[in-house]
Coordinates of C-alpha atoms in Angstrom, one line a residue:
M993 CA -4.3 -35.9 -4.4
S994 CA -0.8 -36.1 -3.1
G995 CA 0.4 -33.7 -0.4
P996 CA 3.5 -31.5 -0.4
R997 CA 6.7 -33.2 -1.1
T998 CA 9.4 -32.8 1.5
A999 CA 12.8 -31.8 0.2
R1000 CA 14.8 -33.3 3.1
P1001 CA 14.3 -34.0 6.8
S1002 CA 14.3 -31.0 9.2
P1003 CA 17.8 -30.2 10.4
L1004 CA 16.6 -28.2 13.4
P1005 CA 17.1 -29.4 16.9
P1006 CA 13.7 -30.1 18.7
A1007 CA 14.4 -27.4 21.3
L1008 CA 15.0 -24.8 18.6
C1009 CA 11.8 -25.9 16.8
A1010 CA 9.8 -25.4 20.0
E1011 CA 11.2 -22.0 20.6
A1012 CA 10.6 -21.0 17.0
E1013 CA 7.0 -22.1 17.2
R1014 CA 6.5 -20.1 20.4
L1015 CA 7.8 -16.9 18.8
G1016 CA 6.0 -17.3 15.4
V1017 CA 9.0 -18.5 13.3
E1018 CA 8.0 -20.9 10.6
I1019 CA 10.6 -23.7 10.3
A1020 CA 9.5 -24.7 6.8
Y1021 CA 7.5 -23.4 3.9
T1022 CA 5.9 -25.0 0.8
D1023 CA 6.9 -23.5 -2.6
V1024 CA 4.8 -23.2 -5.8
D1025 CA 5.8 -26.8 -6.7
D1026 CA 4.5 -28.2 -3.4
I1027 CA 8.0 -28.9 -2.2
V1028 CA 8.6 -28.3 1.5
H1029 CA 11.7 -26.4 2.3
H1030 CA 13.1 -26.5 5.8
A1031 CA 14.6 -23.3 7.2
D1032 CA 18.4 -22.9 7.6
P1033 CA 19.3 -23.5 11.3
A1034 CA 21.6 -20.5 11.5
S1035 CA 18.8 -18.3 10.1
V1036 CA 16.2 -19.6 12.5
R1037 CA 18.6 -19.2 15.4
S1038 CA 19.3 -15.6 14.4
V1039 CA 15.6 -14.7 14.0
V1040 CA 14.6 -16.5 17.2
D1041 CA 17.3 -14.5 19.1
V1042 CA 16.0 -11.1 18.0
L1043 CA 12.4 -12.0 18.5
H1044 CA 13.2 -13.3 22.0
E1045 CA 15.0 -10.1 22.8
D1046 CA 12.0 -8.1 21.5
A1047 CA 9.5 -10.1 23.6
A1048 CA 11.7 -9.7 26.7
R1049 CA 11.3 -5.9 26.4
G1050 CA 7.7 -6.1 27.4
D1051 CA 5.9 -7.3 30.6
Q1052 CA 6.1 -11.1 30.7
A1053 CA 2.7 -11.3 32.5
P1054 CA 0.7 -8.2 31.5
I1055 CA -2.5 -7.6 33.4
V1056 CA -4.3 -6.8 30.2
E1057 CA -3.6 -7.8 26.6
H1058 CA -1.8 -5.1 24.5
V1059 CA -4.5 -5.5 21.8
I1060 CA -8.1 -6.5 22.3
V1061 CA -10.3 -7.0 19.2
L1062 CA -14.1 -6.5 19.6
G1063 CA -16.6 -6.9 16.8
G1064 CA -15.2 -8.0 13.4
P1065 CA -16.6 -10.9 11.4
D1066 CA -17.1 -13.0 14.6
A1067 CA -18.9 -10.2 16.4
C1068 CA -16.7 -10.7 19.5
R1069 CA -18.1 -9.0 22.6
H1070 CA -15.7 -10.1 25.3
T1071 CA -12.6 -8.3 26.5
G1072 CA -11.2 -11.2 28.5
I1073 CA -10.7 -8.8 31.5
D1074 CA -11.7 -9.8 35.0
W1075 CA -13.5 -6.6 35.9
A1076 CA -13.9 -7.7 39.6
A1077 CA -10.2 -7.5 40.0
V1078 CA -9.9 -4.1 38.4
E1079 CA -9.3 -1.3 40.9
D1080 CA -9.5 1.6 38.5
A1081 CA -9.9 2.1 34.8
Q1082 CA -10.2 4.7 32.2
L1083 CA -11.2 4.5 28.5
T1084 CA -10.1 7.1 26.0
L1085 CA -12.0 6.9 22.8
A1086 CA -10.4 7.6 19.4
D1087 CA -12.0 11.1 19.4
G1088 CA -10.4 11.9 22.7
T1089 CA -13.5 11.4 24.9
V1090 CA -12.5 10.1 28.3
I1091 CA -14.8 7.6 30.1
A1092 CA -14.3 6.9 33.8
R1093 CA -14.5 3.5 35.6
Q1094 CA -18.1 3.9 36.7
S1095 CA -19.4 4.3 33.1
L1096 CA -16.9 2.0 31.4
I1097 CA -18.8 -1.3 31.2
D1098 CA -21.7 0.4 29.5
A1099 CA -19.4 2.2 27.2
L1100 CA -17.7 -1.0 26.1
E1101 CA -21.1 -2.4 25.1
A1102 CA -21.6 0.4 22.6
L1103 CA -18.1 1.3 21.5
P1104 CA -17.9 3.3 18.2
I1105 CA -15.9 1.7 15.5
G1106 CA -12.2 2.7 15.9
C1107 CA -9.1 2.1 18.0
H1108 CA -9.4 3.2 21.6
R1109 CA -7.1 3.2 24.7
L1110 CA -7.9 1.4 27.9
D1111 CA -5.9 2.0 31.1
V1112 CA -6.4 -0.3 34.0
A1113 CA -5.0 -0.8 37.5
V1114 CA -5.0 -4.3 39.1
A1115 CA -3.3 -5.1 42.5
G1116 CA -1.2 -1.9 42.3
R1117 CA 0.0 -2.6 38.7
I1118 CA -0.9 -0.4 35.7
G1119 CA -1.6 -1.8 32.3
A1120 CA -2.8 -0.4 29.0
S1121 CA -4.6 -1.9 26.0
T1122 CA -5.6 -0.8 22.5
I1123 CA -9.2 -1.9 22.1
V1124 CA -10.1 -2.2 18.4
Q1125 CA -13.8 -2.0 17.8
A1126 CA -13.9 -3.4 14.3
P1127 CA -16.7 -3.4 11.8
A1128 CA -18.2 -6.7 10.7
A1129 CA -16.4 -6.3 7.4
M1130 CA -14.2 -3.9 5.4
P1131 CA -16.1 -0.9 4.1
S1132 CA -18.1 -1.6 1.0
M1133 CA -17.7 0.1 -2.4
A1134 CA -20.8 2.2 -1.9
A1135 CA -18.7 5.4 -1.7
V1136 CA -17.0 4.9 -5.1
A1137 CA -19.8 3.1 -7.0
R1138 CA -22.1 5.5 -8.8
D1139 CA -25.8 4.7 -9.3
G1140 CA -25.3 1.3 -7.6
R1141 CA -23.4 -0.2 -10.6
R1142 CA -20.2 -2.1 -10.5
P1143 CA -17.3 0.4 -10.6
S1144 CA -14.4 0.7 -13.0
G1145 CA -10.9 2.3 -12.6
L1146 CA -8.0 3.8 -14.5
F1147 CA -4.4 3.5 -13.5
T1148 CA -1.4 5.7 -14.3
P1149 CA 1.7 6.8 -12.3
A1150 CA 1.5 10.4 -11.1
Y1151 CA 5.1 11.2 -12.2
G1152 CA 4.2 10.7 -15.8
L1153 CA 1.4 13.2 -16.0
W1154 CA 1.8 16.7 -17.5
S1155 CA -0.1 19.3 -19.5
E1156 CA 0.6 22.0 -22.0
Q1157 CA 0.1 24.6 -19.4
D1158 CA 2.2 22.9 -16.7
P1159 CA 4.8 20.3 -17.8
W1160 CA 5.7 19.3 -14.3
P1161 CA 4.1 16.3 -12.5
G1162 CA 1.7 17.3 -9.7
F1163 CA -1.2 16.5 -7.5
H1164 CA -3.3 18.9 -9.5
H1165 CA -2.8 16.7 -12.6
L1166 CA -4.3 13.8 -10.7
G1167 CA -7.3 16.1 -10.1
D1168 CA -7.5 17.0 -13.8
L1169 CA -7.3 13.4 -14.8
A1170 CA -9.9 12.5 -12.2
R1171 CA -12.3 15.0 -13.8
H1172 CA -11.7 13.5 -17.3
A1173 CA -12.1 10.0 -15.9
T1174 CA -15.5 10.8 -14.3
A1175 CA -16.7 12.2 -17.6
A1176 CA -15.7 8.9 -19.3
G1177 CA -17.6 6.9 -16.7
I1178 CA -14.6 5.8 -14.7
D1179 CA -15.1 5.7 -10.9
V1180 CA -11.6 5.4 -9.5
L1181 CA -8.2 6.8 -10.5
Y1182 CA -5.4 4.5 -9.3
T1183 CA -1.8 5.6 -9.1
L1184 CA 1.5 4.5 -7.5
P1185 CA 2.5 5.4 -3.9
L1186 CA 2.7 9.2 -3.5
Y1187 CA 5.0 9.3 -0.5
E1188 CA 8.3 11.1 0.1
L1189 CA 11.4 9.7 -1.5
F1190 CA 15.1 10.2 -1.1
L1191 CA 15.9 12.1 -4.3
D1192 CA 19.1 13.8 -3.1
E1193 CA 22.5 12.0 -2.9
T1194 CA 20.8 8.9 -1.5
F1195 CA 18.7 8.9 -4.7
D1196 CA 16.1 6.0 -4.7
P1197 CA 13.2 6.8 -7.0
S1198 CA 11.2 3.7 -6.2
P1199 CA 7.8 4.6 -4.8
Y1200 CA 7.9 1.3 -2.9
S1201 CA 11.0 2.5 -0.9
P1202 CA 9.6 5.7 0.6
V1203 CA 11.3 7.8 3.2
S1204 CA 8.0 7.8 5.1
R1205 CA 4.6 6.3 4.5
L1206 CA 3.0 9.2 6.5
H1207 CA 4.3 12.1 4.4
W1208 CA 3.5 13.1 0.8
N1209 CA 6.1 13.7 -1.9
E1210 CA 6.9 17.4 -2.3
V1211 CA 7.9 17.0 -6.0
F1212 CA 4.2 16.8 -6.7
L1213 CA 3.5 20.3 -5.4
A1214 CA 2.1 22.8 -7.9
D1215 CA 4.5 25.3 -9.3
P1216 CA 2.0 28.2 -9.1
G1217 CA 2.1 29.7 -5.7
L1218 CA 5.7 28.9 -5.0
P1219 CA 8.4 31.4 -5.6
A1220 CA 10.7 31.1 -8.6
S1221 CA 13.8 29.1 -7.7
A1222 CA 17.3 30.2 -8.5
L1223 CA 18.2 26.7 -9.4
P1224 CA 18.1 25.7 -13.1
E1225 CA 14.9 24.0 -14.1
P1226 CA 15.4 20.3 -14.9
G1227 CA 15.0 19.2 -18.5
L1228 CA 11.7 18.0 -19.8
G1229 CA 12.6 15.1 -22.0
R1230 CA 11.1 11.6 -22.3
L1231 CA 12.3 10.8 -18.8
L1232 CA 11.6 13.0 -15.8
D1233 CA 14.7 14.3 -14.1
L1234 CA 13.5 13.5 -10.6
A1235 CA 16.7 14.6 -8.9
G1236 CA 16.7 18.0 -10.7
L1237 CA 13.0 18.5 -10.0
A1238 CA 13.4 17.6 -6.3
S1239 CA 16.3 20.2 -6.0
H1240 CA 14.1 22.8 -7.8
R1241 CA 11.2 22.2 -5.4
R1242 CA 13.5 22.3 -2.4
G1243 CA 14.8 25.7 -3.4
Q1244 CA 11.3 27.0 -3.9
L1245 CA 10.2 25.7 -0.5
V1246 CA 13.1 27.1 1.4
E1247 CA 12.5 30.5 -0.1
A1248 CA 8.8 30.3 0.6
A1249 CA 9.5 29.4 4.2
A1250 CA 11.9 32.3 4.6
T1251 CA 9.4 34.8 3.3
A1252 CA 6.3 33.4 5.0
D1253 CA 4.1 36.1 6.5
A1254 CA 2.3 36.0 9.8
A1255 CA -0.9 34.5 8.4
L1256 CA 1.0 31.5 6.8
L1257 CA 3.1 31.0 9.9
G1258 CA -0.2 30.8 11.9
Q1259 CA -1.5 28.2 9.5
L1260 CA 1.6 26.1 9.8
D1261 CA 1.4 26.2 13.6
A1262 CA -2.2 25.0 13.4
F1263 CA -1.2 22.3 11.0
V1264 CA 1.5 21.0 13.3
R1265 CA -0.9 21.0 16.2
R1266 CA -3.1 18.7 14.2
R1267 CA -0.2 16.7 12.7
P1268 CA 2.7 16.6 15.3
D1269 CA 4.4 14.0 13.1
A1270 CA 4.9 16.8 10.4
A1271 CA 7.2 18.6 12.9
N1272 CA 9.0 15.3 13.8
Y1273 CA 9.5 14.5 10.1
A1274 CA 10.8 18.0 9.5
R1275 CA 13.4 17.5 12.3
F1276 CA 14.4 14.2 10.7
R1277 CA 15.0 15.8 7.3
A1278 CA 16.8 18.8 8.8
E1279 CA 19.3 16.5 10.6
R1280 CA 20.2 15.1 7.2
D1281 CA 20.5 18.4 5.4
R1282 CA 24.0 19.3 4.2
T1283 CA 23.4 22.8 3.1
Q1284 CA 24.3 26.0 4.9
V1285 CA 20.6 27.0 5.4
P1286 CA 19.7 27.4 9.1
R1287 CA 18.2 24.3 10.5
A1288 CA 15.0 26.1 11.8
L1289 CA 14.4 27.3 8.2
I1290 CA 14.9 23.8 6.8
Q1291 CA 12.4 22.4 9.3
R1292 CA 9.8 25.1 8.4
S1293 CA 10.2 24.3 4.7
Y1294 CA 9.5 20.6 5.3
V1295 CA 6.4 21.5 7.4
L1296 CA 5.3 23.9 4.6
A1297 CA 5.7 21.1 2.1
Q1298 CA 3.5 18.7 4.0
Y1299 CA 0.9 21.5 4.6
L1300 CA 0.7 22.3 0.9
A1301 CA 0.7 18.7 -0.1
D1302 CA -2.1 17.8 2.2
Q1303 CA -4.2 20.7 0.7
Q1304 CA -3.4 19.9 -2.9
L1305 CA -3.9 16.1 -2.6
G1306 CA -7.2 16.8 -0.8
T1307 CA -8.3 19.0 -3.7
A1308 CA -7.4 16.3 -6.2
A1309 CA -9.3 13.7 -4.2
T1310 CA -12.5 15.7 -4.5
S1311 CA -12.1 16.7 -8.2
G1312 CA -13.9 13.7 -9.8
A1313 CA -13.2 10.0 -9.7
A1314 CA -12.1 8.7 -6.3
L1315 CA -8.4 8.3 -5.8
G1316 CA -7.0 4.8 -5.5
L1317 CA -3.8 5.1 -3.4
D1318 CA -1.2 2.5 -2.7
V1319 CA 0.5 1.6 0.6
P1320 CA 3.9 -0.1 0.4
I1321 CA 4.7 -2.8 3.0
G1322 CA 7.9 -1.1 4.1
S1323 CA 10.0 2.0 3.9
H1324 CA 13.6 3.0 3.2
P1325 CA 16.0 1.5 5.9
D1326 CA 17.5 5.0 6.4
G1327 CA 14.1 6.7 6.4
Y1328 CA 11.8 8.4 8.9
E1329 CA 10.1 5.4 10.3
T1330 CA 13.2 3.7 11.7
W1331 CA 14.5 7.0 12.9
A1332 CA 11.2 7.8 14.8
H1333 CA 10.7 4.3 16.3
P1334 CA 14.0 2.3 16.1
E1335 CA 12.7 0.0 18.8
R1336 CA 10.0 -1.3 16.5
F1337 CA 12.3 -2.7 13.8
A1338 CA 14.7 -5.6 13.5
T1339 CA 17.9 -3.8 12.8
G1340 CA 20.1 -5.4 10.2
F1341 CA 17.4 -7.8 9.0
T1342 CA 15.6 -7.1 5.7
V1343 CA 12.3 -8.2 4.1
G1344 CA 12.1 -10.2 0.9
A1345 CA 10.8 -13.3 -0.7
P1346 CA 12.0 -16.9 -1.1
P1347 CA 13.1 -18.3 -4.4
D1348 CA 10.3 -18.8 -7.0
P1349 CA 10.0 -19.1 -10.8
L1350 CA 10.3 -15.4 -11.2
A1351 CA 13.4 -15.0 -9.0
A1352 CA 15.4 -18.1 -8.7
D1353 CA 17.7 -16.7 -6.0
G1354 CA 14.9 -15.1 -4.0
Q1355 CA 14.4 -11.4 -3.4
D1356 CA 15.7 -8.9 -0.9
W1357 CA 13.7 -5.7 -0.8
G1358 CA 16.1 -3.9 1.5
F1359 CA 13.9 -2.5 4.2
P1360 CA 13.7 -3.8 7.8
P1361 CA 10.8 -5.8 9.2
Q1362 CA 8.7 -4.6 12.0
L1363 CA 9.0 -6.6 15.2
P1364 CA 5.7 -8.4 16.0
A1365 CA 5.8 -7.9 19.8
A1366 CA 6.8 -4.3 19.5
S1367 CA 4.0 -3.7 17.1
R1368 CA 1.5 -5.2 19.6
R1369 CA 2.9 -3.2 22.5
S1370 CA 2.2 0.0 20.4
G1371 CA -1.3 -1.1 19.6
H1372 CA -0.2 -1.6 16.0
E1373 CA 0.2 2.2 15.9
M1374 CA 2.0 2.2 12.5
W1375 CA -0.7 0.3 10.7
R1376 CA -3.4 2.6 12.3
R1377 CA -1.6 5.7 11.2
L1378 CA -0.8 4.4 7.7
V1379 CA -4.4 3.5 6.9
D1380 CA -5.8 6.6 8.6
R1381 CA -3.5 9.0 6.8
A1382 CA -3.9 7.5 3.3
S1383 CA -7.7 7.1 3.8
E1384 CA -8.1 10.8 4.3
H1385 CA -7.7 11.2 0.6
A1386 CA -8.3 7.6 -0.8
G1387 CA -11.6 6.3 -1.9
V1388 CA -9.8 2.9 -2.5
L1389 CA -6.7 1.8 -0.6
R1390 CA -4.5 -0.9 -2.1
I1391 CA -2.2 -2.6 0.5
D1392 CA 0.8 -4.0 -1.3
H1393 CA 1.8 -7.6 -0.5
V1394 CA -1.2 -8.1 1.9
M1395 CA 0.4 -11.4 2.9
A1396 CA 2.5 -9.2 5.2
V1397 CA -0.3 -9.1 7.8
H1398 CA 0.1 -12.9 8.1
R1399 CA 3.8 -13.4 7.6
L1400 CA 7.0 -11.9 6.2
W1401 CA 10.2 -13.4 4.8
W1402 CA 13.0 -12.2 7.1
I1403 CA 16.5 -12.3 5.8
P1404 CA 19.3 -12.2 8.5
P1405 CA 22.2 -9.8 8.3
G1406 CA 24.6 -10.9 5.6
A1407 CA 22.5 -13.9 4.5
A1408 CA 21.4 -14.6 1.0
S1409 CA 17.7 -14.0 0.2
A1410 CA 17.2 -17.8 -0.1
A1411 CA 18.3 -18.2 3.5
G1412 CA 15.4 -16.2 5.0
V1413 CA 12.6 -17.6 7.2
Y1414 CA 9.0 -16.7 7.5
V1415 CA 7.9 -14.8 10.7
R1416 CA 4.2 -14.8 11.6
Y1417 CA 2.2 -11.7 12.5
P1418 CA -1.1 -11.3 14.4
A1419 CA -3.2 -11.2 11.3
E1420 CA -6.7 -10.9 12.8
E1421 CA -5.5 -8.0 15.0
L1422 CA -3.9 -6.2 12.0
L1423 CA -7.0 -6.8 9.8
A1424 CA -9.2 -5.4 12.5
V1425 CA -7.0 -2.3 12.8
I1426 CA -7.1 -1.8 9.0
A1427 CA -10.9 -2.3 8.9
A1428 CA -11.5 0.1 11.8
S1429 CA -9.2 2.8 10.4
A1430 CA -10.6 2.5 6.9
A1431 CA -14.2 2.6 8.1
A1432 CA -13.7 6.1 9.6
H1433 CA -13.3 7.3 6.0
E1434 CA -15.5 4.7 4.2
T1435 CA -12.4 3.7 2.2
T1436 CA -12.6 0.5 0.2
V1437 CA -9.6 -1.8 1.0
V1438 CA -7.8 -4.0 -1.7
G1439 CA -5.2 -6.5 -0.7
E1440 CA -2.5 -7.4 -3.3
N1441 CA -2.7 -11.2 -3.1
L1442 CA -0.9 -12.2 -6.3
G1443 CA 1.7 -14.9 -6.6
T1444 CA 2.1 -17.8 -4.1
V1445 CA 0.2 -17.0 -0.9
P1446 CA -0.9 -19.3 1.9
P1447 CA -4.5 -20.4 1.8
E1448 CA -5.2 -18.4 5.0
V1449 CA -4.6 -15.1 3.2
D1450 CA -7.5 -15.5 0.7
A1451 CA -9.6 -17.0 3.5
A1452 CA -9.0 -13.8 5.6
I1453 CA -9.8 -11.6 2.5
H1454 CA -13.1 -13.4 2.2
R1455 CA -13.9 -13.2 6.0
W1456 CA -13.3 -9.5 6.1
A1457 CA -15.0 -8.8 2.7
M1458 CA -11.7 -7.3 1.4
L1459 CA -11.1 -7.2 -2.3
G1460 CA -8.2 -9.1 -3.9
L1461 CA -6.6 -8.8 -7.4
H1462 CA -7.0 -10.6 -10.7
E1463 CA -4.6 -9.9 -13.5
E1464 CA -5.5 -11.4 -16.8
G1465 CA -2.0 -11.1 -18.1
F1466 CA -1.0 -14.0 -15.9
H1467 CA -3.4 -16.2 -17.8
L1468 CA -2.9 -15.5 -21.5
H1469 CA -1.3 -18.9 -22.0
D1470 CA -3.8 -21.0 -20.0
P1471 CA -5.6 -23.6 -22.0
E1472 CA -9.0 -22.3 -20.9
L1473 CA -10.3 -18.9 -19.7
V1474 CA -9.9 -18.7 -15.9
D1475 CA -12.6 -17.6 -13.5
I1476 CA -12.5 -13.9 -12.6
P1477 CA -13.4 -13.8 -8.9
R1478 CA -16.3 -11.8 -7.8
W1479 CA -14.3 -10.3 -4.9
S1480 CA -11.5 -9.0 -7.1
V1481 CA -10.3 -5.8 -8.7
A1482 CA -9.8 -7.3 -12.2
G1483 CA -7.2 -5.8 -14.6
I1484 CA -4.6 -6.9 -17.2
R1485 CA -1.4 -6.3 -15.4
T1486 CA 0.4 -4.8 -12.4
H1487 CA 3.0 -2.0 -12.6
D1488 CA 5.7 -4.8 -12.4
M1489 CA 4.5 -6.5 -15.6
P1490 CA 5.3 -5.7 -19.2
A1491 CA 2.9 -3.4 -21.2
F1492 CA 0.1 -5.4 -22.8
S1493 CA 1.3 -4.7 -26.4
A1494 CA 4.9 -5.8 -25.4
M1495 CA 3.5 -8.9 -23.6
V1496 CA 1.6 -10.3 -26.6
A1497 CA 4.3 -9.3 -29.1
A1498 CA 7.0 -11.2 -27.1
A1499 CA 4.8 -14.3 -26.7
P1500 CA 1.9 -14.5 -29.1
V1501 CA -1.3 -15.9 -27.6
P1502 CA -3.3 -17.4 -30.6
A1503 CA -5.2 -19.9 -28.3
Y1504 CA -6.3 -17.1 -26.0
R1505 CA -7.4 -15.0 -29.0
R1506 CA -9.7 -17.8 -30.1
L1507 CA -11.1 -18.3 -26.6
I1508 CA -11.8 -14.6 -26.1
D1509 CA -12.8 -13.7 -29.6
P1510 CA -14.2 -16.7 -31.4
D1511 CA -15.3 -14.7 -34.4
P1512 CA -12.4 -12.5 -35.2
T1513 CA -12.2 -10.3 -38.3
P1514 CA -9.5 -11.2 -40.9
D1515 CA -7.4 -8.2 -39.8
S1516 CA -7.6 -8.8 -36.1
H1517 CA -5.4 -11.9 -35.7
E1518 CA -2.1 -10.0 -35.3
D1519 CA -3.5 -6.7 -33.9
P1520 CA -2.7 -6.2 -30.2
G1521 CA -5.2 -3.4 -30.1
T1522 CA -8.1 -5.6 -31.2
L1523 CA -7.1 -8.2 -28.6
L1524 CA -6.8 -5.5 -25.9
E1525 CA -10.3 -4.4 -26.6
A1526 CA -11.6 -8.0 -26.4
V1527 CA -9.9 -8.3 -23.0
L1528 CA -11.4 -5.1 -21.8
R1529 CA -14.9 -6.3 -22.8
R1530 CA -14.3 -9.5 -20.9
L1531 CA -13.2 -7.7 -17.8
A1532 CA -16.1 -5.3 -17.9
A1533 CA -18.6 -8.0 -18.4
S1534 CA -17.3 -10.1 -15.6
D1535 CA -18.8 -10.0 -12.2
A1536 CA -15.6 -8.7 -10.6
A1537 CA -16.2 -6.2 -7.9
M1538 CA -14.2 -3.6 -9.9
T1539 CA -12.3 -3.4 -13.1
V1540 CA -9.2 -1.4 -13.9
A1541 CA -7.2 -0.6 -17.0
D1542 CA -3.7 0.9 -17.4
L1543 CA -3.6 4.2 -19.4
D1544 CA -0.4 3.1 -21.1
D1545 CA -2.2 0.0 -22.5
L1546 CA -5.1 2.1 -23.7
M1547 CA -2.6 4.3 -25.5
G1548 CA -0.8 1.3 -27.0
L1549 CA 2.5 2.1 -25.3
T1550 CA 5.1 -0.7 -25.1
E1551 CA 7.5 0.3 -22.3
P1552 CA 7.1 -1.0 -18.7
H1553 CA 6.6 1.2 -15.6
N1554 CA 9.1 -1.0 -13.8
E1555 CA 11.2 -4.1 -14.3
P1556 CA 11.7 -5.9 -11.0
G1557 CA 15.4 -6.3 -10.1
R1558 CA 16.5 -3.5 -12.4
R1559 CA 17.6 0.0 -11.4
G1560 CA 18.1 3.1 -13.4
G1561 CA 17.0 3.4 -17.0
T1562 CA 13.4 4.4 -17.4
M1563 CA 12.3 2.9 -14.1
W1564 CA 9.8 5.1 -12.2
R1565 CA 10.3 8.3 -14.3
R1566 CA 8.9 7.9 -17.8
R1567 CA 6.6 10.7 -18.8
L1568 CA 3.5 10.2 -20.9
P1569 CA 4.4 10.9 -24.6
C1570 CA 1.7 13.6 -24.8
P1571 CA -0.2 16.0 -22.4
L1572 CA -2.8 14.2 -20.3
E1573 CA -5.7 16.2 -21.9
Q1574 CA -4.6 14.9 -25.3
A1575 CA -4.2 11.4 -24.0
V1576 CA -7.7 11.0 -22.6
T1577 CA -9.5 12.7 -25.5
D1578 CA -7.7 10.6 -28.1
P1579 CA -10.5 8.7 -30.0
T1580 CA -8.9 5.3 -29.5
V1581 CA -8.3 5.9 -25.8
A1582 CA -11.8 7.2 -25.3
R1583 CA -13.2 4.2 -27.0
R1584 CA -11.2 1.8 -24.8
L1585 CA -12.2 3.8 -21.7
A1586 CA -15.8 3.3 -22.6
L1587 CA -15.2 -0.4 -22.9
I1588 CA -13.8 -0.8 -19.4
A1589 CA -16.4 1.5 -17.9
D1590 CA -19.4 -0.4 -19.4
R1591 CA -20.2 -2.6 -16.4
T1592 CA -23.9 -2.9 -17.4
T1593 CA -23.4 -6.0 -19.5
Q1594 CA -24.5 -9.1 -17.6
P1595 CA -21.5 -11.5 -16.8
T1596 CA -21.1 -14.4 -19.1
G1597 CA -18.7 -17.3 -19.3
A1598 CA -15.8 -17.9 -16.9
T1599 CA -16.2 -14.9 -14.6
G1600 CA -16.0 -16.4 -11.1
T1601 CA -18.2 -17.3 -8.3

């Protein structure tokens, strides 16, 4: 087999190549056609400069590594610290327990799983390290699998859910659907990210561009319990008026904060003591507020929103099927994360993807990349907090674009997407942090590994017993049925792909029909519903770790959730055409739910190894 084909000789000076390698900048990458593309010299220089500046902010010769991983798949037991040279030390466990120098060595031999802080003194110098005691693997699916069988899932966006009694989207609708899903034999209810969005004048409804990945979206609060708002209620057509709903909720929350009694104020104070970031987030939002409402009241209203959201999402998470939540790889460039920790981000740079068959000019996702050295100095605090916060309510946690723990495509200020370069991240440290944080809640971790990813990504997924994804919709035109990996969550499509009915109508798949249903009935050749049910049976009978189906597909809907690269239109705000209780009890939907939930059939055919 021939190796990758080089597009042209490297234009980079040797000295720049050496500096790039030292700082984790990849000077070339291989595309889907096995062509090697060398990085633009100006882009490499720009990225190297900002990484060099970031590295220079830290101690050039630290007395202890900023991050030390113990345990993990390799069962590492060595800190690399010369204890004979240590004058004093203190270990603070994740639960706040403090262990002094004299008991520290024994404590390190039996550390609980989690992220702990070690402070040491050597030759008059002080240093600190985050010690990650990682499990041997990511948490298993035991917490979501009932009766030891292979689990199944249902996906739907939360913004599309409504009922006859309450036509607004809300966390409580997720709870209602979770109960219906459990009754249908479904184990996990997946949805899109539920984080706060800019829905005011900055309006960006994409759940993958959140204001903060630590704070829940207040538009999903339940209407009961909040005061009536003086603002007009947004219309309830086919498309959700997110801006109108956000304004409506804001008015209700401000009034609720203004009339809060002593008991509620005490509860909010206790909440802030547990969640100091809620108060910080409230200050951030109050600074942006353009109304005449007193700033203190605005801040209280945002704390109240997070307090209520945490309660209501917690209730939904314990209502039936486990929740499958989604963590985006970045947040809005003007959002809370860059406001709270500007020193951790490469200002002016954005994250995206190089050119590929789906985006010939590359992609620019608009949010800034985190600086690798700054992340290490913080003990990868952002990743710890992201996973911990989401795992409080998630039985399954999907990490979008999991390749980000290995490398990200950085686009310099003013450059085209195609002129970006890959920057490496400390993958083993990040995976250890994710595993340790998820283990505290027994949350199953899924990494979105679709598209062109380096071999080391899937290798790491295997090493850490993480789950990947398989989407059958990518393989409808393959000459043979492809293997469905055992370690995958197997479905038909992602939220960025067309609806199944639209997919097969736009490009018929007669060969796939014959492969998957060798004995079709005379009326089934052109029926997308019959083909859908055959695909559901194939997925359910596979030995994939988990299966999932999109409620839109089960209902035969034809519109997409999202079209990458497009803005406006129906993106991120299309409501279900009927109340959720009607949708899940429809005989056709119920039959199809039963198909994806039936994991008792022994795997046959091309189902993976």
